[in-house]
Short mmCIF file of C-alpha atoms in Angstrom, two decimals:
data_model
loop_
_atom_site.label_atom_id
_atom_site.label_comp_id
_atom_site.label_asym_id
_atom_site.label_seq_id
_atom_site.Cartn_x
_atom_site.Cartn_y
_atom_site.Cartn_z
CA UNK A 20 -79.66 -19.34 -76.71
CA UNK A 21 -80.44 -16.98 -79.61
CA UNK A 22 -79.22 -14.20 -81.46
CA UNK A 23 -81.78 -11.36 -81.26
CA UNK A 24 -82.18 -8.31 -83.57
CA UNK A 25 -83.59 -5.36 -81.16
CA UNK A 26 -84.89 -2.41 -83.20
CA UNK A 27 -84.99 0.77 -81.03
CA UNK A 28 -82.41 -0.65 -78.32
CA UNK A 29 -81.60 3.09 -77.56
CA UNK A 30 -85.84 3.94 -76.40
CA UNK A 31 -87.16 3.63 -73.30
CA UNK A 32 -88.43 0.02 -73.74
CA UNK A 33 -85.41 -1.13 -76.05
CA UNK A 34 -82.92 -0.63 -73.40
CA UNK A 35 -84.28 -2.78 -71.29
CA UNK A 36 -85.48 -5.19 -74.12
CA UNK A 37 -81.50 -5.42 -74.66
CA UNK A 38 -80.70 -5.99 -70.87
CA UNK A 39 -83.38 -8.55 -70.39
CA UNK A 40 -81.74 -10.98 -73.10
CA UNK A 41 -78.46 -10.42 -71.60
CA UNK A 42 -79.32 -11.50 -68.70
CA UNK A 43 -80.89 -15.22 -69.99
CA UNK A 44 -77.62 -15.28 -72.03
CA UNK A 45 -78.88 -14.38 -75.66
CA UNK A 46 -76.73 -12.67 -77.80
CA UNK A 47 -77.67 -9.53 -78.31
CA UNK A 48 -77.10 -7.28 -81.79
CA UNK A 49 -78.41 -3.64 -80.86
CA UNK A 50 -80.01 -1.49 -83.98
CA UNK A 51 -79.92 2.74 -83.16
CA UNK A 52 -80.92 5.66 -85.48
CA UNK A 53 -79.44 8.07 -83.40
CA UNK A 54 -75.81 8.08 -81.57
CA UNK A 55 -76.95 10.46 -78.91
CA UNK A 56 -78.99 7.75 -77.12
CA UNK A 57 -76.66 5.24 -77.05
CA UNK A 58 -75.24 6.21 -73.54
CA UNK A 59 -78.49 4.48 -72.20
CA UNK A 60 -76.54 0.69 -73.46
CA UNK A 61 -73.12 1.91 -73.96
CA UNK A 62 -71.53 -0.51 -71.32
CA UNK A 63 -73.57 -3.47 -72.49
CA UNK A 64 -71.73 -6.21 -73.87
CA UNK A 65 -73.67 -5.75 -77.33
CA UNK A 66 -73.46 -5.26 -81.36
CA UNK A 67 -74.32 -2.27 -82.07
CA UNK A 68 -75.06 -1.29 -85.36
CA UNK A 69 -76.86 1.66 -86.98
CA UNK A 70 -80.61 1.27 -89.03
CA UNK A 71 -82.75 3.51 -90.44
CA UNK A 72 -86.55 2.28 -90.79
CA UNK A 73 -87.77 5.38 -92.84
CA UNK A 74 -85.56 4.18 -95.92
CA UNK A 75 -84.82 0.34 -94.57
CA UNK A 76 -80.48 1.80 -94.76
CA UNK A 77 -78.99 -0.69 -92.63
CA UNK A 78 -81.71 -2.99 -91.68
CA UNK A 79 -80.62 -6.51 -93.97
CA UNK A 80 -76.86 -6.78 -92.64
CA UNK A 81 -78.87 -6.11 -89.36
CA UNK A 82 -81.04 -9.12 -89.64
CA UNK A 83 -78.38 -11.11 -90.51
CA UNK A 84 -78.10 -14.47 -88.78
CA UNK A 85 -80.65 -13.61 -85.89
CA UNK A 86 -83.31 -15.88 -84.65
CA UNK A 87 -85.25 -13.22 -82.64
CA UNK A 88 -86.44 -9.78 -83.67
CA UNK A 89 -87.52 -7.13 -81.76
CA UNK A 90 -89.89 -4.38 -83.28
CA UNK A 91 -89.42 -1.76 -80.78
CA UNK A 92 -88.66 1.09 -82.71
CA UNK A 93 -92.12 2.68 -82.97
CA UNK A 94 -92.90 5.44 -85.11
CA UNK A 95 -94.47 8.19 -83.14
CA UNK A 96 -96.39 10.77 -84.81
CA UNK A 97 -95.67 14.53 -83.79
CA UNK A 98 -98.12 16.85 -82.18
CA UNK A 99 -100.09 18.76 -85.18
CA UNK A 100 -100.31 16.11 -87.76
CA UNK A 101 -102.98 15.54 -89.48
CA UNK A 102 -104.96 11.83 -88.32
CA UNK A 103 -105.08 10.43 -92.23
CA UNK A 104 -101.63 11.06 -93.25
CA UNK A 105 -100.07 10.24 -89.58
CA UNK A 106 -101.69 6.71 -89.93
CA UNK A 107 -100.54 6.23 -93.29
CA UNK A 108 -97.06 7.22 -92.40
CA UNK A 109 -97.10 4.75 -89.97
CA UNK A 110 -98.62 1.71 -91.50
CA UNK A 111 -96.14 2.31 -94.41
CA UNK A 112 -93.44 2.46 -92.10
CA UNK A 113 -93.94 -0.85 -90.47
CA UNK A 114 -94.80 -2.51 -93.83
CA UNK A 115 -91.57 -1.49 -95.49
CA UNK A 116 -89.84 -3.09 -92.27
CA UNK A 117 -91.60 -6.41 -92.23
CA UNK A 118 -91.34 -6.99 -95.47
CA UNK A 119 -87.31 -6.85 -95.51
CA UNK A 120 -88.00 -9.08 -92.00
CA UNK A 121 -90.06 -11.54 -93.32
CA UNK A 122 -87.03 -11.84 -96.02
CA UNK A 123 -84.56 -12.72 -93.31
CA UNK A 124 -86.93 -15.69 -92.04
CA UNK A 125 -86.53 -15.08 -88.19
CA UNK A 126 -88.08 -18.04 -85.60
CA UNK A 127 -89.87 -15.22 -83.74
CA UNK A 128 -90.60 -11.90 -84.39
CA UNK A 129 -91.98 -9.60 -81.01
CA UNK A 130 -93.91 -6.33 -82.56
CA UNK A 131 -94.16 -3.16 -79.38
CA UNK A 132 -97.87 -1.73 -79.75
CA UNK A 133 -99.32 -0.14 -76.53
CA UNK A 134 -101.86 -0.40 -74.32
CA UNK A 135 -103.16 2.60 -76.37
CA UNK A 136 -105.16 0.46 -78.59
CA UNK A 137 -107.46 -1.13 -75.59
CA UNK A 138 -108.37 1.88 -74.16
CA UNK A 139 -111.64 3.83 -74.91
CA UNK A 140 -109.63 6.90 -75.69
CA UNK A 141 -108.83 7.86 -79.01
CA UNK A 142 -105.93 10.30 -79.43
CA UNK A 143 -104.17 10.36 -82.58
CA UNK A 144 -101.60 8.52 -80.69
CA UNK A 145 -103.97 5.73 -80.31
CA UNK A 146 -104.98 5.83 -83.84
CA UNK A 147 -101.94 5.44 -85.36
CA UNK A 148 -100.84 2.59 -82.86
CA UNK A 149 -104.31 0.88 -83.25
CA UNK A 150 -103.72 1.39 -87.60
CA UNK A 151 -100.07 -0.34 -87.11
CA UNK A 152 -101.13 -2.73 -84.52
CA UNK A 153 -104.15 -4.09 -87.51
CA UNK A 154 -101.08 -4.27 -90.06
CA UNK A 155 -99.09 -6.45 -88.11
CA UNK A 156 -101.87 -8.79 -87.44
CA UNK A 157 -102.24 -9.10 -91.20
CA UNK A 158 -98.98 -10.32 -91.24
CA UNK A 159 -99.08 -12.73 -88.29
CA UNK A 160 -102.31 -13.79 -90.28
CA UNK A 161 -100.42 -14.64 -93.65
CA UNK A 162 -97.72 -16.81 -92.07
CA UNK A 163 -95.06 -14.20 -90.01
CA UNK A 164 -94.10 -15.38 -86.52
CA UNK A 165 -95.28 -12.68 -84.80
CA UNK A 166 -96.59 -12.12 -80.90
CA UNK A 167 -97.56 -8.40 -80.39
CA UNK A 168 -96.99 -6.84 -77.04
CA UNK A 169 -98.93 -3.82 -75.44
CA UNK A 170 -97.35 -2.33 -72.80
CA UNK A 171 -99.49 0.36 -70.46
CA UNK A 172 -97.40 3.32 -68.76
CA UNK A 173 -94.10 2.27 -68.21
CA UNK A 174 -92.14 3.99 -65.52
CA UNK A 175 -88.26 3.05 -64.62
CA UNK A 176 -84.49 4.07 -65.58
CA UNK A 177 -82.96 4.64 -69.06
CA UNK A 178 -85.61 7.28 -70.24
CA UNK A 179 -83.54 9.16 -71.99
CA UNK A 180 -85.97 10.42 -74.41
CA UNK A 181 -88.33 11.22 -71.39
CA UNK A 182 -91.58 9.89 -72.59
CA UNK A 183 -92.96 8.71 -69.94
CA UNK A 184 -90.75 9.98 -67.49
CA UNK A 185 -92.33 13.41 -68.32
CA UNK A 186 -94.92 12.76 -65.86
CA UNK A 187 -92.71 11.84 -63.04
CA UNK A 188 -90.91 14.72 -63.57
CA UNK A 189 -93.85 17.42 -63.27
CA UNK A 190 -94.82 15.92 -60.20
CA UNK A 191 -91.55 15.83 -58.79
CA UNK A 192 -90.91 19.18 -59.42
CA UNK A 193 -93.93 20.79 -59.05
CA UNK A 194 -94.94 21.95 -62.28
CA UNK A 195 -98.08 20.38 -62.30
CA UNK A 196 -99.91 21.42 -58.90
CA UNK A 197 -103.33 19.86 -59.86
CA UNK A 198 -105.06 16.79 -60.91
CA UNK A 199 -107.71 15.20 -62.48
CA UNK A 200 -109.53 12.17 -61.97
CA UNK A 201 -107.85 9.70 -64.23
CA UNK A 202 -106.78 6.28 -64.33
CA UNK A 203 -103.18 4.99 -65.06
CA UNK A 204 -102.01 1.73 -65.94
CA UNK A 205 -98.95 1.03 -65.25
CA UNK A 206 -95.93 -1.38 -64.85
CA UNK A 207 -91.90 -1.27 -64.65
CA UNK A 208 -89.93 -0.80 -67.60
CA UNK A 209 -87.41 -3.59 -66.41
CA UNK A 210 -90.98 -6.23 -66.48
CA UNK A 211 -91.88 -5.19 -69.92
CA UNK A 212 -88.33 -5.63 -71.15
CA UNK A 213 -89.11 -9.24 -69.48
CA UNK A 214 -92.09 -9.55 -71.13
CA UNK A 215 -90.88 -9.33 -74.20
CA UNK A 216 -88.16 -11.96 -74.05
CA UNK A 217 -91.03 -14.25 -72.72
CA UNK A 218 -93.12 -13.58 -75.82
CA UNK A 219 -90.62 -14.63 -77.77
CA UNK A 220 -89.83 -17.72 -75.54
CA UNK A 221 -93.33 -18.92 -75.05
CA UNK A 222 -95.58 -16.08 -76.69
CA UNK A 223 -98.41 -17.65 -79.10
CA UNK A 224 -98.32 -16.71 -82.58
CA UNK A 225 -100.70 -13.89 -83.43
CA UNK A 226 -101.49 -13.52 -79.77
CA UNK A 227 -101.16 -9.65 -78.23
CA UNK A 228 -100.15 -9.70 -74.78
CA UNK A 229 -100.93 -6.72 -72.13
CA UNK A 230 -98.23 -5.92 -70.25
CA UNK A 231 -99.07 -3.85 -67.47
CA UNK A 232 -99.02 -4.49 -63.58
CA UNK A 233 -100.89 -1.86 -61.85
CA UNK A 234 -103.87 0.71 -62.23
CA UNK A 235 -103.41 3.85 -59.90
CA UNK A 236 -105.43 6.85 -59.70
CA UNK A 237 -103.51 10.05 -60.98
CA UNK A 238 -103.89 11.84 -57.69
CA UNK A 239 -102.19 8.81 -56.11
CA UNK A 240 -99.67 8.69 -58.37
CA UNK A 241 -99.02 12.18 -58.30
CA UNK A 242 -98.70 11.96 -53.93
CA UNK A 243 -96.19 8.94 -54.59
CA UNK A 244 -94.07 11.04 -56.77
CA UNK A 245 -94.17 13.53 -54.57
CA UNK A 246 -93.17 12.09 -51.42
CA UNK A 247 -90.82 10.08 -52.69
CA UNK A 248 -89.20 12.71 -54.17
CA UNK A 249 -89.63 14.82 -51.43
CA UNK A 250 -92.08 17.89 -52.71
CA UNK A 251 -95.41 18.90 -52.25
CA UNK A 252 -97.74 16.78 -53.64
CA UNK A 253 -100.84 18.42 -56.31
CA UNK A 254 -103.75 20.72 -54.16
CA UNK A 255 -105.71 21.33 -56.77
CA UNK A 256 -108.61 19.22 -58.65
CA UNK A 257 -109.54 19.52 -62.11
CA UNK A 258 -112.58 19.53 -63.73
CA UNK A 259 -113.55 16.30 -65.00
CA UNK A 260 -114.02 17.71 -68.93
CA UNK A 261 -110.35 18.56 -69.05
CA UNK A 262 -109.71 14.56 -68.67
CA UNK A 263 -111.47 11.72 -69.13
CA UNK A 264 -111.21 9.24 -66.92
CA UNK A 265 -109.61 6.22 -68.10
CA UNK A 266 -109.98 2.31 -67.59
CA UNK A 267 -108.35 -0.13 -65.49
CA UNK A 268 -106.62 -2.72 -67.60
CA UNK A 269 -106.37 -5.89 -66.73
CA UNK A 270 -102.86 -7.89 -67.19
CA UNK A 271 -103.49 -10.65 -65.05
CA UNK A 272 -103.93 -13.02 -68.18
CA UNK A 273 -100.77 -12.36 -69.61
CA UNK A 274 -98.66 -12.17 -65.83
CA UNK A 275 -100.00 -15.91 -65.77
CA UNK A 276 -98.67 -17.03 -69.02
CA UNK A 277 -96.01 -15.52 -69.31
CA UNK A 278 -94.53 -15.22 -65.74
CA UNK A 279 -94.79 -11.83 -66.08
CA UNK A 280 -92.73 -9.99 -62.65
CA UNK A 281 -94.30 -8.23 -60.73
CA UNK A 282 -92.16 -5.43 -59.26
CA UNK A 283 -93.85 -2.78 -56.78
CA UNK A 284 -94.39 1.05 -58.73
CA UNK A 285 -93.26 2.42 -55.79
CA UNK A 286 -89.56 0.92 -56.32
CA UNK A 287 -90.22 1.91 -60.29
CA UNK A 288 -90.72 5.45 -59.22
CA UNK A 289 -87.89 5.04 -57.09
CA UNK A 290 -85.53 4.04 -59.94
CA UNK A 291 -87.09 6.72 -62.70
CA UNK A 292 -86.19 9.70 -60.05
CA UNK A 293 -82.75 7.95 -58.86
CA UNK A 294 -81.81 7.55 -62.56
CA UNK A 295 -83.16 10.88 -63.46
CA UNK A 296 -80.89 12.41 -60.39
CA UNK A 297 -78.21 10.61 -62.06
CA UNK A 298 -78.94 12.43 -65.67
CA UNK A 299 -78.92 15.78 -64.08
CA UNK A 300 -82.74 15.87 -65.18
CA UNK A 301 -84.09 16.51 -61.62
#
């Protein structure tokens, strides 16, 4: 068993990052920026200790004795920035942090991209995610032990910061009574958590690894929301220039080698709207 660092245990994907070594028996040491989040691991039998990435405060005791290191604190640039200095921001960001990683000598280090940087879209989400994804490449390239994930939509309990659970939300309560005709790739948070514990079990180094289980249309998704959580589905379709369309990604690579599970969306839904229920969010 190992002692893992998780940076970002308190996001959407962290959480369950945090749960997934628990339950192969790894000890777990549990890095947050921000107390408010913490409810999402708060009865987790963890470490918990508090790291800042902007000015590294924190992040050496952190590293401290751990085998395993999850990268899963990524920055996220705000709406309005401008493209050149968003992408710098970030690829400075992540430098600064592997460097003081690389100093700590980990086995295995397990960097969080996104699907974001296979897709044909290019938002300036994508950018900077496709910028930091390149930079930690160049380290897996000059001798890190890195495996790079890319996870697709993820869709489960523990969004606290409502990322993705934005979505579910405007379906389930109606704000958003039209669609477009768009693609989504998507999996359960609780398998990507899982993925990431297998890339760090039996991930190649420098390999990135798609984690996603499922590509739905939007209007589909948008009915499955809806019924299950028990509104009126969209009526209305959009235009196709307000949208494109999207791609189907295809996991089925990584599901193999890695043993990727495969749970049903419809039971992911079901958890994101129990767990937002729960939250007093819905």
């Amino acid at each position: 068993m190992a002692r893992a660092l998780v940076l970002g245990s308190t996001g959407y994907i962290g959480a369950h990052i945090v749960r997934a070594l628990l339950a192969e028996g790894h000890e777990v040491r549990a890095a947050y920026h921000r107390e408010q989040y913490l409810t999402v691991i708060n009865e987790l039998p963890v470490e918990r200790v508090r790291v800042d990435l902007e000015t590294s405060e924190g992040l050496p005791p952190a590293l401290a004795g751990c085998e395993w290191v999850f990268h899963a604190a990524g920055y996220y640039p705000t709406f309005g920035m401008r493209r050149a200095g968003a992408i710098a921001r970030g690829v400075e960001s992540l430098r600064n942090t592997l460097e003081r990683i690389q100093q700590a000598n980990p086995a295995r280090l397990v960097f969080t991209s996104s699907a974001a940087t296979i897709q044909r879209q290019r938002t300036l989400y994508a950018d900077v995610k496709i910028a930091m994804e390149a930079e930690a490449m160049r380290a897996a390239a000059g001798g890190m032990p890195m495996v790079v994930t890319n996870p697709s939509i993820c869709l489960g309990e523990y969004d606290a910061h409502a990322f993705s659970g934005r979505l579910i939300l405007a379906f389930a309560k109606y704000r958003m009574p039209c669609y477009v005709d768009h693609v989504l790739n998507l999996i359960y948070t609780g398998d990507a958590g899982v993925g990431h514990v297998r890339a760090a079990e039996r991930g190649r180094v420098g390999a990135p690894y798609l984690l996603t289980t499922r590509a739905m249309p939007l209007k589909e998704f948008a009915e499955l929301v809806a019924r299950l959580a028990g509104t009126r589905p969209p009526r209305w379709r959009l235009p196709s220039f307000v949208l494109r369309s999207g791609q189907a990604l295809d996991g089925s690579a990584t599901t193999r080698e890695l043993g990727l599970p495969q749970t049903p969306i419809e039971e992911a839904v079901r958890r994101a709207l129990s767990w937002f229920r729960a939250s007093h969010a819905l």
